mmCIF file with all atom_site columns, C-alpha atoms in Angstrom:
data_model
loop_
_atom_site.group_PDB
_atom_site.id
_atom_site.type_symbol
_atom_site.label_atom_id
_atom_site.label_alt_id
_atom_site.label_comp_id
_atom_site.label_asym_id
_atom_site.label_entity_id
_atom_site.label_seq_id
_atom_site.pdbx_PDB_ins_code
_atom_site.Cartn_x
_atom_site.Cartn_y
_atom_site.Cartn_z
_atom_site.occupancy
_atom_site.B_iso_or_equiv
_atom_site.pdbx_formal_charge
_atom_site.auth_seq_id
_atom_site.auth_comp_id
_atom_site.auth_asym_id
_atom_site.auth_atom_id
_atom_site.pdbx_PDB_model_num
ATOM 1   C CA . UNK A 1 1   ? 17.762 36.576 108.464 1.00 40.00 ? 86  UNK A CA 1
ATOM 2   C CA . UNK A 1 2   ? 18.224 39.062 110.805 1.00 43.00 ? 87  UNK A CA 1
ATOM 3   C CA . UNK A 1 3   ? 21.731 38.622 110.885 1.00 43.00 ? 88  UNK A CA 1
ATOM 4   C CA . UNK A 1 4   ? 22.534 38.085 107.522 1.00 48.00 ? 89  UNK A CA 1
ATOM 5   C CA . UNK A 1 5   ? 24.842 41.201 105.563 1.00 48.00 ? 90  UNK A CA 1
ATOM 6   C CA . UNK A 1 6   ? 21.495 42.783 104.181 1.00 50.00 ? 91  UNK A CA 1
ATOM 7   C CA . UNK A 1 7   ? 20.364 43.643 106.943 1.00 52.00 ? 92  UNK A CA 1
ATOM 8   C CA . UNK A 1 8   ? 23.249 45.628 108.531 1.00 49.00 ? 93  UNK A CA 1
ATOM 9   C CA . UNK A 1 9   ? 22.881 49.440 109.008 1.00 52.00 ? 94  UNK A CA 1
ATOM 10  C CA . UNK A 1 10  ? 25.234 51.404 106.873 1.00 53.00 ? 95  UNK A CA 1
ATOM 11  C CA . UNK A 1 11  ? 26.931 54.313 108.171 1.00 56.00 ? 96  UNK A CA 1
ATOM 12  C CA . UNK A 1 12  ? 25.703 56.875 106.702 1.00 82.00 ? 97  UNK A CA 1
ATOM 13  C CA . UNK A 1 13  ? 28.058 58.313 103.566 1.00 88.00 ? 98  UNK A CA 1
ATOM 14  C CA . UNK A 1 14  ? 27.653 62.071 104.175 1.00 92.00 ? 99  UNK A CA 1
ATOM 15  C CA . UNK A 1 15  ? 28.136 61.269 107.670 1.00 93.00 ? 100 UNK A CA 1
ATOM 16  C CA . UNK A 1 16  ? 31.430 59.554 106.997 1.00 92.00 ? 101 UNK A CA 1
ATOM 17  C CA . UNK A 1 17  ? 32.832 61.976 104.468 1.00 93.00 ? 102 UNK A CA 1
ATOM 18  C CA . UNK A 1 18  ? 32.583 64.667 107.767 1.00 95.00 ? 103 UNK A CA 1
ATOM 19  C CA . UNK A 1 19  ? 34.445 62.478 109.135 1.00 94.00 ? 104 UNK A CA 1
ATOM 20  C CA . UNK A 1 20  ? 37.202 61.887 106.816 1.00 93.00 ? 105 UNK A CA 1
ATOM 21  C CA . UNK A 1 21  ? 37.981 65.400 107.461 1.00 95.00 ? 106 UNK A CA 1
ATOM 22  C CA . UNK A 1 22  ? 36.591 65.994 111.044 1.00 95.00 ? 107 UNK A CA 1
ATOM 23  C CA . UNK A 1 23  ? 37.668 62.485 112.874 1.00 92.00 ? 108 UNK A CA 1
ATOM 24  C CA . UNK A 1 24  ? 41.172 63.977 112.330 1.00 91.00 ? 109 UNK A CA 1
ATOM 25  C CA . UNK A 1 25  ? 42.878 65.448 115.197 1.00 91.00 ? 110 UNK A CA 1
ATOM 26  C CA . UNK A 1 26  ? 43.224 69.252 114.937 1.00 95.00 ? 111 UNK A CA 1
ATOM 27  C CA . UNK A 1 27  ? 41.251 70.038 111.459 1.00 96.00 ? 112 UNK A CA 1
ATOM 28  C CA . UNK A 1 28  ? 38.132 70.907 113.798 1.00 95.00 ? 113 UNK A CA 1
ATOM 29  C CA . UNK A 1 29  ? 40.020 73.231 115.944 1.00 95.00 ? 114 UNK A CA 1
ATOM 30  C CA . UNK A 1 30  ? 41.756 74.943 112.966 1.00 97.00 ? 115 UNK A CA 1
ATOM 31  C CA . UNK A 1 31  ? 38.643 75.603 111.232 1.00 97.00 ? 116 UNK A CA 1
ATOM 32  C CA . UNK A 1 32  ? 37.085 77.143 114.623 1.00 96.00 ? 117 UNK A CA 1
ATOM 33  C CA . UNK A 1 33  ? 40.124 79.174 115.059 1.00 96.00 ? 118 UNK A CA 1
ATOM 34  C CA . UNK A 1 34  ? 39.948 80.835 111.990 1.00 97.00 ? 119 UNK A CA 1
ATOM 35  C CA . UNK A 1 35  ? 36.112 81.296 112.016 1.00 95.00 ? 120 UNK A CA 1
ATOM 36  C CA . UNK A 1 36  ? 36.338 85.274 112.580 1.00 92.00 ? 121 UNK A CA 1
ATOM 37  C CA . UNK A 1 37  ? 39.370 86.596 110.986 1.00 93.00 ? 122 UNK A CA 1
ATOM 38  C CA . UNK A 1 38  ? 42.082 85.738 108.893 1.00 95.00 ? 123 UNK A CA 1
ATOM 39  C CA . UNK A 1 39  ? 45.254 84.562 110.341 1.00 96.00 ? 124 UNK A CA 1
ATOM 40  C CA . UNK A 1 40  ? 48.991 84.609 109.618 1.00 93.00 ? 125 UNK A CA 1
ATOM 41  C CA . UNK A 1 41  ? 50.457 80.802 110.565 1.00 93.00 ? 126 UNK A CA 1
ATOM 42  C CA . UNK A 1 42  ? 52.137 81.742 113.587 1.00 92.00 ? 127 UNK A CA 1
ATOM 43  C CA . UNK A 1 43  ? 48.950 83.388 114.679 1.00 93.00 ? 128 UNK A CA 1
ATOM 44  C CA . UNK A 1 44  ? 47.588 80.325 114.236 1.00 95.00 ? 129 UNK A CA 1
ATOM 45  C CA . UNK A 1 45  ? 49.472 77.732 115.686 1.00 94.00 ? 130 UNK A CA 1
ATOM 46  C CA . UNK A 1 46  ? 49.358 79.972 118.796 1.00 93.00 ? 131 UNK A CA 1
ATOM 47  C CA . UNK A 1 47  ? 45.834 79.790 118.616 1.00 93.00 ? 132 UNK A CA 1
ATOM 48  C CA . UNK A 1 48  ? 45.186 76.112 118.194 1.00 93.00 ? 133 UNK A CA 1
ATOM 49  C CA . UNK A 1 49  ? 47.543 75.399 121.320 1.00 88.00 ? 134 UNK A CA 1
ATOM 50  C CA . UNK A 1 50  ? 49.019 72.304 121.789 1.00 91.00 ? 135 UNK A CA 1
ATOM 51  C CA . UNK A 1 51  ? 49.850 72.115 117.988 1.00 94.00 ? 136 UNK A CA 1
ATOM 52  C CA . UNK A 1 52  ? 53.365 71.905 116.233 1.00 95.00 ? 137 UNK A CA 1
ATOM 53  C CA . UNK A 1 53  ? 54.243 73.687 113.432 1.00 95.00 ? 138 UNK A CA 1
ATOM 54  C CA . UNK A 1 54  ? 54.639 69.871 111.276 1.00 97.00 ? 139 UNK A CA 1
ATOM 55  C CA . UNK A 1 55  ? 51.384 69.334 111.912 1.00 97.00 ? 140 UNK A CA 1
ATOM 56  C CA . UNK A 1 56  ? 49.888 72.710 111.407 1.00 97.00 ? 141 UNK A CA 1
ATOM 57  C CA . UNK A 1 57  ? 51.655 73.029 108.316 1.00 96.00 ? 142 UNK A CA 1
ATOM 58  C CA . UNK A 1 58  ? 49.968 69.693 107.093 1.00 97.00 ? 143 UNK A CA 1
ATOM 59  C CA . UNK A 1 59  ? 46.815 70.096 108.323 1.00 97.00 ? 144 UNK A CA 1
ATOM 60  C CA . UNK A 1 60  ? 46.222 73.268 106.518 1.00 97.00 ? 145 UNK A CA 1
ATOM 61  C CA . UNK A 1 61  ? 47.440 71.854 103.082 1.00 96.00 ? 146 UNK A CA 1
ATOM 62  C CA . UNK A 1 62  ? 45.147 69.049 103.868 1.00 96.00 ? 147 UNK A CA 1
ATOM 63  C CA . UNK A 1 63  ? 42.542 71.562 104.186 1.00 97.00 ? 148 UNK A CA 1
ATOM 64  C CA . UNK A 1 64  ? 43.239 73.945 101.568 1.00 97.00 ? 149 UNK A CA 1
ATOM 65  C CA . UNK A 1 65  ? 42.958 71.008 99.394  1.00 96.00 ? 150 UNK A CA 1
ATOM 66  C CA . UNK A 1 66  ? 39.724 69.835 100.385 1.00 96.00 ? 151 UNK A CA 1
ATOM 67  C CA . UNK A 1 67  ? 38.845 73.290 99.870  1.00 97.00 ? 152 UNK A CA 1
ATOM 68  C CA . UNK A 1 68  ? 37.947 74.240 103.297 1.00 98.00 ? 153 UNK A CA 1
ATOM 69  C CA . UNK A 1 69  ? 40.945 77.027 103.687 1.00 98.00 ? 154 UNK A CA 1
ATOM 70  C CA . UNK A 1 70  ? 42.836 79.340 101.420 1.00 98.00 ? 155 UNK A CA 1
ATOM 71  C CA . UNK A 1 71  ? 46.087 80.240 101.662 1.00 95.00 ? 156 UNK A CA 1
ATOM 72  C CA . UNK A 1 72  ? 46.832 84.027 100.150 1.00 93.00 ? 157 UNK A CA 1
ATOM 73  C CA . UNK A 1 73  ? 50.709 85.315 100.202 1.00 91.00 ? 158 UNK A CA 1
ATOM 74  C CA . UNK A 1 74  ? 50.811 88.580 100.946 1.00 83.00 ? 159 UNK A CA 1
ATOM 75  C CA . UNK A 1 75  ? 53.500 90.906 99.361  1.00 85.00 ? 160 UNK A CA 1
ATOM 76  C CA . UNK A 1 76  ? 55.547 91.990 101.603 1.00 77.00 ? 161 UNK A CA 1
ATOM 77  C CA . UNK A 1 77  ? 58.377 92.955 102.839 1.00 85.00 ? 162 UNK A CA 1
ATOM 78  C CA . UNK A 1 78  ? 58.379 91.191 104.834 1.00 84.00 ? 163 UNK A CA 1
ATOM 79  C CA . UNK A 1 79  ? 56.328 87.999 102.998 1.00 85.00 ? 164 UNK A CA 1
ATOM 80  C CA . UNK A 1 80  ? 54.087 86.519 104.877 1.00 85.00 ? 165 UNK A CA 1
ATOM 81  C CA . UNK A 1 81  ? 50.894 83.748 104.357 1.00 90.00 ? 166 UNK A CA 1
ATOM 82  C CA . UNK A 1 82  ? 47.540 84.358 105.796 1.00 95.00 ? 167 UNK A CA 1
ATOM 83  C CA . UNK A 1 83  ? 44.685 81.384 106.164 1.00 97.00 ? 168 UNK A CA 1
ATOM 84  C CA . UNK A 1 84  ? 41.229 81.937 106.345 1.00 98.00 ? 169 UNK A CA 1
ATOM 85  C CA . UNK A 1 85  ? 37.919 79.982 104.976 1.00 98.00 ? 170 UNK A CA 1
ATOM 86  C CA . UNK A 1 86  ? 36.487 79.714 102.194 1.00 98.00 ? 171 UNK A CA 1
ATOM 87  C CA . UNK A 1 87  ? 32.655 79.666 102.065 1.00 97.00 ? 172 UNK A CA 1
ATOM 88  C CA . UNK A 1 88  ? 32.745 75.789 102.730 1.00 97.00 ? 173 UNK A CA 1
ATOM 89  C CA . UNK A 1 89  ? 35.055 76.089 105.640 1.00 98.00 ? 174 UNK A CA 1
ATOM 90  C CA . UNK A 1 90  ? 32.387 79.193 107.076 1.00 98.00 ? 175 UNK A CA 1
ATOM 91  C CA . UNK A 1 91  ? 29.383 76.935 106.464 1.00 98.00 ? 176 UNK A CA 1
ATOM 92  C CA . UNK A 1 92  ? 31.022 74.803 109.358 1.00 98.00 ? 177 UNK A CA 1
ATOM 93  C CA . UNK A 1 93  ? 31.024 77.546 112.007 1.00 97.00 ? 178 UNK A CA 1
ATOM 94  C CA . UNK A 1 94  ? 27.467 77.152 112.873 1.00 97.00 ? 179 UNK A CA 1
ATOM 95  C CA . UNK A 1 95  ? 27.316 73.293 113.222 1.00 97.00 ? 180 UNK A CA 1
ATOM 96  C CA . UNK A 1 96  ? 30.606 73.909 115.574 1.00 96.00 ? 181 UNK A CA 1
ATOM 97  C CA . UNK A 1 97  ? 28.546 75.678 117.831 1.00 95.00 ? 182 UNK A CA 1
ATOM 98  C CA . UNK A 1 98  ? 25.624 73.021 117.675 1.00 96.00 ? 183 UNK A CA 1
ATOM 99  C CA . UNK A 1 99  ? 28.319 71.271 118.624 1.00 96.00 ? 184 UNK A CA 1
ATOM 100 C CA . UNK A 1 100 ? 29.970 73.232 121.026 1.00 95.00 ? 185 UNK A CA 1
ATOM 101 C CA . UNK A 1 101 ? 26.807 73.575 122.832 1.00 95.00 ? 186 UNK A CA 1
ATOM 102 C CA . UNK A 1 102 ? 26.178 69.443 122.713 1.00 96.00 ? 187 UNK A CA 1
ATOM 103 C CA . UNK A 1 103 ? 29.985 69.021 124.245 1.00 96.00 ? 188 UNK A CA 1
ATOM 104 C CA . UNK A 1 104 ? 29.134 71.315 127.262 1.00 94.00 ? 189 UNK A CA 1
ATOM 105 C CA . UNK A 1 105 ? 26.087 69.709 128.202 1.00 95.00 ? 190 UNK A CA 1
ATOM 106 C CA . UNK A 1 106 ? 27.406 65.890 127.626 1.00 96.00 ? 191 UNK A CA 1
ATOM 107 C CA . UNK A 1 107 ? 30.837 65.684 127.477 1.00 93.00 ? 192 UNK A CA 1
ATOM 108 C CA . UNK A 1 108 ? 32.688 65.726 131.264 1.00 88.00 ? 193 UNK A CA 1
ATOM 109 C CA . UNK A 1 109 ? 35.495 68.049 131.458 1.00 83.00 ? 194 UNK A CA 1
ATOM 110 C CA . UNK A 1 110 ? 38.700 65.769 131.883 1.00 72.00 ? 195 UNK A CA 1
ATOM 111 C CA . UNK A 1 111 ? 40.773 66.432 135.267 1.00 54.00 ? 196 UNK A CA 1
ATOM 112 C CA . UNK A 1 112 ? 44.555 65.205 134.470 1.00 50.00 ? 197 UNK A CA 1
ATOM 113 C CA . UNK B 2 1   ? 49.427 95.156 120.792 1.00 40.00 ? 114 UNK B CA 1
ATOM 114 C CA . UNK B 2 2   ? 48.327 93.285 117.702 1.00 43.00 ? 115 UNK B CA 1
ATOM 115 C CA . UNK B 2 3   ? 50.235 90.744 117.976 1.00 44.00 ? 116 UNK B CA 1
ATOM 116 C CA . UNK B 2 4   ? 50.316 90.499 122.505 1.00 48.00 ? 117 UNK B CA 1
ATOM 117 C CA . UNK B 2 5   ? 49.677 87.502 123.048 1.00 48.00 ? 118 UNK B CA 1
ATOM 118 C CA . UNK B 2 6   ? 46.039 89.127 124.739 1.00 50.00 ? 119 UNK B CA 1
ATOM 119 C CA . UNK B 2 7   ? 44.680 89.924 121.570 1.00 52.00 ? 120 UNK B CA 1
ATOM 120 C CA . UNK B 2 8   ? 44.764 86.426 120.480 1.00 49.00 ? 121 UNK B CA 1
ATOM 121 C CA . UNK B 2 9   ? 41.675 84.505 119.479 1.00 52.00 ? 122 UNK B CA 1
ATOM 122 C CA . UNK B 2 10  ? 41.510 81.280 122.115 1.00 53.00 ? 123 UNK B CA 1
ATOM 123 C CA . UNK B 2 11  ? 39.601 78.167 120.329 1.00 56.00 ? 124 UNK B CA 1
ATOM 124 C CA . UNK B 2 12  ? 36.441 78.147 121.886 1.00 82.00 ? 125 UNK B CA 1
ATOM 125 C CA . UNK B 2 13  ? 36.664 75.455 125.004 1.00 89.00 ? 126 UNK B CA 1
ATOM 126 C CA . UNK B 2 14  ? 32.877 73.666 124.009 1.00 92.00 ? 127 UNK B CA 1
ATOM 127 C CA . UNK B 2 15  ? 34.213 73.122 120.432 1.00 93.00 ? 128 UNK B CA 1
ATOM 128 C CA . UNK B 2 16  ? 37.434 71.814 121.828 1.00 92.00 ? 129 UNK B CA 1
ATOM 129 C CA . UNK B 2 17  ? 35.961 69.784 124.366 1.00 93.00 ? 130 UNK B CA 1
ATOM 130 C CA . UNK B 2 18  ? 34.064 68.144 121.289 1.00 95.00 ? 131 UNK B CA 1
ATOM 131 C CA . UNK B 2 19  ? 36.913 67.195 119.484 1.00 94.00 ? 132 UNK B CA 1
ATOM 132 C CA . UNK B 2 20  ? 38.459 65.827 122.372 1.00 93.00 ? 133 UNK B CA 1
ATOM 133 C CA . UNK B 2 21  ? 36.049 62.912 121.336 1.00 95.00 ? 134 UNK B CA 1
ATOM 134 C CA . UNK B 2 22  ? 34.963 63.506 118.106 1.00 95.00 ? 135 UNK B CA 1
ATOM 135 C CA . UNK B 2 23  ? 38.413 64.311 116.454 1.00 92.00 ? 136 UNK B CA 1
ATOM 136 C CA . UNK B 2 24  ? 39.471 61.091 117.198 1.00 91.00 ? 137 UNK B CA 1
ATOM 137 C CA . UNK B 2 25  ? 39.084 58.859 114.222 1.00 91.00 ? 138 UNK B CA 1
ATOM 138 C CA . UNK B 2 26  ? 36.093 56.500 114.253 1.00 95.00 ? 139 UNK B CA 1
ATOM 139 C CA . UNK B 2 27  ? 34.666 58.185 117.462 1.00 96.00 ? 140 UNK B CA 1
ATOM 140 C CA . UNK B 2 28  ? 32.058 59.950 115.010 1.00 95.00 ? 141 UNK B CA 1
ATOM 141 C CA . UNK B 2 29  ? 31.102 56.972 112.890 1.00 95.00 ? 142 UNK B CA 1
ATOM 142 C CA . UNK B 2 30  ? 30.583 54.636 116.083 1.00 97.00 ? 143 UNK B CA 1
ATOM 143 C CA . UNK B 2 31  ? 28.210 56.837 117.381 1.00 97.00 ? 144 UNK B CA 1
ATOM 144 C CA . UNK B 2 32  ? 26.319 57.616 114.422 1.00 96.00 ? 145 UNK B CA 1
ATOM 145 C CA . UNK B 2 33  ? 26.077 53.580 113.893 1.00 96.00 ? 146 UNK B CA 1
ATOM 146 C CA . UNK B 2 34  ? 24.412 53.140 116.856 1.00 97.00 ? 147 UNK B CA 1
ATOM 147 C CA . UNK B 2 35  ? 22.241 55.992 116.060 1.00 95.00 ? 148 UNK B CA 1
ATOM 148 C CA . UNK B 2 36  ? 19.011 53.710 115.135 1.00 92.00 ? 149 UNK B CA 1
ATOM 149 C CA . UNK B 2 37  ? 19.245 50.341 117.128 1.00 93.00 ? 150 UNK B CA 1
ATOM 150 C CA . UNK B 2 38  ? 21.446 48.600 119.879 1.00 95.00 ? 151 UNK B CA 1
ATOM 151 C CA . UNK B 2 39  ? 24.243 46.673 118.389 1.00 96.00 ? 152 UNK B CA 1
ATOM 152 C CA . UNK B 2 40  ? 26.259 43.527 119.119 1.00 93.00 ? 153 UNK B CA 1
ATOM 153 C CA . UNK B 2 41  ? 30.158 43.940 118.950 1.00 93.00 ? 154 UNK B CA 1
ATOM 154 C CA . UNK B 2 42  ? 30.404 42.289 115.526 1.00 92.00 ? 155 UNK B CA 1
ATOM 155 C CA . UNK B 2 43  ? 27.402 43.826 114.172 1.00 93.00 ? 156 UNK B CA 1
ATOM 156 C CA . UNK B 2 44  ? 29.078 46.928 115.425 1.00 95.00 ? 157 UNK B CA 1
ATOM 157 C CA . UNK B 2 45  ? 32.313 45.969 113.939 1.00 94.00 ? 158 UNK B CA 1
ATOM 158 C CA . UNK B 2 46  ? 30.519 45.160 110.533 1.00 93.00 ? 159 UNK B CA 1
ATOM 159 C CA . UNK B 2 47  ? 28.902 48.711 110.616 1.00 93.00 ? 160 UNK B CA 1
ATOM 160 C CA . UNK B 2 48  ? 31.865 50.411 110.998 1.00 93.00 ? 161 UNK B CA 1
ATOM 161 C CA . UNK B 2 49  ? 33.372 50.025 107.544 1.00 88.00 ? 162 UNK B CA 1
ATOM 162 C CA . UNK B 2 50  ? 37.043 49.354 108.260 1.00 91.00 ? 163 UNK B CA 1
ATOM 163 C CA . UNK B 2 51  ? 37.932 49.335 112.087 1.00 94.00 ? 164 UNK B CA 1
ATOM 164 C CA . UNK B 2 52  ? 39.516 46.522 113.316 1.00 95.00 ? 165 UNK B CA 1
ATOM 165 C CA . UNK B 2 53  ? 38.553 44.669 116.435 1.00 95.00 ? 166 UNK B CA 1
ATOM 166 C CA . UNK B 2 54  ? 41.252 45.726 119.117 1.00 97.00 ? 167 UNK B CA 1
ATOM 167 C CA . UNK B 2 55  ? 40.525 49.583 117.658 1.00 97.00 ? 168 UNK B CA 1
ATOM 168 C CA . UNK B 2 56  ? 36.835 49.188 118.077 1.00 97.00 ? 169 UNK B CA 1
ATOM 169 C CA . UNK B 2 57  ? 36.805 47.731 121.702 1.00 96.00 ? 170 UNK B CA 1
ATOM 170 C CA . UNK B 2 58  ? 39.229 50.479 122.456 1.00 97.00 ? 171 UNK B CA 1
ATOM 171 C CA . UNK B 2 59  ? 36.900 52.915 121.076 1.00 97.00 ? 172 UNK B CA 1
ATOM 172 C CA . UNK B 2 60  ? 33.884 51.180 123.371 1.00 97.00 ? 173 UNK B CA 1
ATOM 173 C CA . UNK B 2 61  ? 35.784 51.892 126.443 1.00 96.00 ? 174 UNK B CA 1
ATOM 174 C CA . UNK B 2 62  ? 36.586 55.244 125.716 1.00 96.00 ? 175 UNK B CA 1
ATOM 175 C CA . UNK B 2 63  ? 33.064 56.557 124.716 1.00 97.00 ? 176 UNK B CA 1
ATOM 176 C CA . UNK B 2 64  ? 31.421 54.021 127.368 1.00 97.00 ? 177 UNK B CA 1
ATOM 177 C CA . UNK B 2 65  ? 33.683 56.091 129.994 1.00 96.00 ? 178 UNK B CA 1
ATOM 178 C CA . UNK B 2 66  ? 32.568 59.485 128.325 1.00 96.00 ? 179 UNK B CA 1
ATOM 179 C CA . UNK B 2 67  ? 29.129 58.716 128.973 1.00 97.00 ? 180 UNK B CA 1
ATOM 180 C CA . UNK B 2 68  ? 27.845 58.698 125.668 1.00 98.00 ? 181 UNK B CA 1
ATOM 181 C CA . UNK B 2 69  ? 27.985 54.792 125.013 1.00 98.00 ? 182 UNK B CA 1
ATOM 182 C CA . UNK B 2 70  ? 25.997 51.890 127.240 1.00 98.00 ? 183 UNK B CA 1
ATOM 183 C CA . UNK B 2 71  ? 27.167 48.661 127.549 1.00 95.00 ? 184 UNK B CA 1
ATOM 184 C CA . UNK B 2 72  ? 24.974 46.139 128.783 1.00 93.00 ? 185 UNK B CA 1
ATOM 185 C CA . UNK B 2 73  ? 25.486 42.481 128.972 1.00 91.00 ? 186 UNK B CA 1
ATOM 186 C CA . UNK B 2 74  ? 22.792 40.327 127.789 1.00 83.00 ? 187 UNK B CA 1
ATOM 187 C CA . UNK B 2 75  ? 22.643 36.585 129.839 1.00 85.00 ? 188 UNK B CA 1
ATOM 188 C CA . UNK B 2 76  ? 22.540 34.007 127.342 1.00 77.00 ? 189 UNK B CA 1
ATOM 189 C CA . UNK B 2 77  ? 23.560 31.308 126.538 1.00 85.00 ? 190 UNK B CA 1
ATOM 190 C CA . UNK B 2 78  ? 25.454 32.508 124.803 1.00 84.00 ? 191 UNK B CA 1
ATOM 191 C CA . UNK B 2 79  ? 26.390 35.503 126.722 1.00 85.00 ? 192 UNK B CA 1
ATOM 192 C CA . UNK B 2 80  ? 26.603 38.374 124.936 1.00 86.00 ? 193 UNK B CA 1
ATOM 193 C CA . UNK B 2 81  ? 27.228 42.062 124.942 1.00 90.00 ? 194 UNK B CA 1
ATOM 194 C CA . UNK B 2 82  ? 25.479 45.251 123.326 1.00 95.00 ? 195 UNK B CA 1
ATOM 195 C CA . UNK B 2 83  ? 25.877 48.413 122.693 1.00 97.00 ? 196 UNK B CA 1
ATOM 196 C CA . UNK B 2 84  ? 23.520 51.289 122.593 1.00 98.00 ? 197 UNK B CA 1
ATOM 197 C CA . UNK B 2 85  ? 23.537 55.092 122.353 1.00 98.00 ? 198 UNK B CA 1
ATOM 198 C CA . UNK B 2 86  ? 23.458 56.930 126.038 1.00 98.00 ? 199 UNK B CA 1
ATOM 199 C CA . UNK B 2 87  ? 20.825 60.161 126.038 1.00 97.00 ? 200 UNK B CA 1
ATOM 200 C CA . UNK B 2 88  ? 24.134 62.009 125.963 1.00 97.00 ? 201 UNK B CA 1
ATOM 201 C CA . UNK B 2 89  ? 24.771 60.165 122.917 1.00 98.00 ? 202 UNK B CA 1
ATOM 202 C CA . UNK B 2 90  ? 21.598 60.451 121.600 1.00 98.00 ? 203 UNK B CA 1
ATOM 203 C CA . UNK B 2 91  ? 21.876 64.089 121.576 1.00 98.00 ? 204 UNK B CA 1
ATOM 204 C CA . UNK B 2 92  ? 24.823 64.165 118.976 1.00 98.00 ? 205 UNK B CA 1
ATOM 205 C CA . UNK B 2 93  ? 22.930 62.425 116.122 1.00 97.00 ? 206 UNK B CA 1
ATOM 206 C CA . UNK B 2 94  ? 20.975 65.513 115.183 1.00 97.00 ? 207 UNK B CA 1
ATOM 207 C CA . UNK B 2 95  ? 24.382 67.277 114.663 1.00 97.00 ? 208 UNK B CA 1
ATOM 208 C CA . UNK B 2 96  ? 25.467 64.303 112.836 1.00 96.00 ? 209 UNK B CA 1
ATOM 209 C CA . UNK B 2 97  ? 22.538 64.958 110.375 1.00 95.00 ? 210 UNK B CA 1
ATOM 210 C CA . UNK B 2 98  ? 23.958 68.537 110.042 1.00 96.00 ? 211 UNK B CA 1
ATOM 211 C CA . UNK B 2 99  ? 27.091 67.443 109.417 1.00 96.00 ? 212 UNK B CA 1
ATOM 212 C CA . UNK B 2 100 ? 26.532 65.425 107.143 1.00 95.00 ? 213 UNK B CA 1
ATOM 213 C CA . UNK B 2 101 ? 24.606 68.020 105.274 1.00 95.00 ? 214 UNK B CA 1
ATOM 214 C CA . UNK B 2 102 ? 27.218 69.892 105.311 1.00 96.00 ? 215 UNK B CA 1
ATOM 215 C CA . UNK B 2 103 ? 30.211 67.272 104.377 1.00 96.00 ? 216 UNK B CA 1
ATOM 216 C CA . UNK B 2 104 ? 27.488 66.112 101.316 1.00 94.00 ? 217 UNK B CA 1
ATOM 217 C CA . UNK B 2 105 ? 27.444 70.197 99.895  1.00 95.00 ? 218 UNK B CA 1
ATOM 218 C CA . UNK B 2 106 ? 31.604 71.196 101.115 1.00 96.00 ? 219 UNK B CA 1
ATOM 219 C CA . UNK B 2 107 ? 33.559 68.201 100.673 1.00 93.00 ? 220 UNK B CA 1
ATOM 220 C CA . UNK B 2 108 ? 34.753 66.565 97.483  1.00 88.00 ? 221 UNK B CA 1
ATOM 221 C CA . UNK B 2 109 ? 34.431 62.876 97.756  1.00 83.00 ? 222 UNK B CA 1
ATOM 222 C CA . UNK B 2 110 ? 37.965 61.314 97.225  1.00 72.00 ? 223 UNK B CA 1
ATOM 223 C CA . UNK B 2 111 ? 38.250 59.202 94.430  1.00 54.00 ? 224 UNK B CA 1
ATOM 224 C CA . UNK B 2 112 ? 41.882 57.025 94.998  1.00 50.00 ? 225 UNK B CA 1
#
């Protein structure tokens, strides 16, 4: 019995939908870049370094469509598009630093 | 100076440190499968809706190298192994919780 299907733990569902967004590469950092002020893109991907501009580009659609981001055009001249979070992207900030806080006690630094 | 490159926000190095592990897709959902009991391999694999073997043992190494995953092989017959959660470990399944919390109230559930 104790192996049978039934008894399996589940992973938890609210647990997993964080994830769908979070066990991406980037989306975490993007989020925590933006947490104090609004930024134009190239702000941005200068922020989250290491990124390209491909990815950054669909990362933050992928956000702004989960709602997490919004994208406002400003008028210019010159044009330009600034990101910053929407009240479901800001209720994140303060479980980054839980776990912010959990990654400097437990995680080793790597040394390439 | 608005734009030098000095007044630029840096991502904060504990949240990017987490998502050195954590942003890496099924690194989350391991952990918080193991959060309640030690686990075999396949009940591991079972748990995990939707990883495939050679993924999840690559996973295993990874977090078992991190620190935050134990492996411990149990003499049989039939020999076997199992995996449990590391104090380090441990320590993330509290901000799991909050995640989840948060992922439950922020993010729209995809419906395909």
């Amino acid at each position: 019995m104790a192996t049978s299907e039934h008894d399996l733990p589940k992973c938890d569902a609210a647990v997993s939908l964080a994830f769908s967004v979070l066990g991406k590469r980037w989306n975490g950092m993007i989020i925590d870049a933006l947490r104090e002020e609004t930024l134009s893109f190239s702000r941005l991907r200068r922020t989250v370094t290491g990124i390209s501009d491909a990815v950054l580009s669909d990362r933050l659609v992928e956000l702004a469509n989960v709602g997490l981001v919004a994208r406002e055009v400003q008028s210019g001249p010159p044009v330009s598009v600034a990101y910053s979070l929407t009240p479901g992207g800001s209720a994140l900030v303060p479980v980054l630093d839980e776990l912010g806080a959990w990654a400097s006690e437990h995680i080793p630094v790597a040394h390439d």
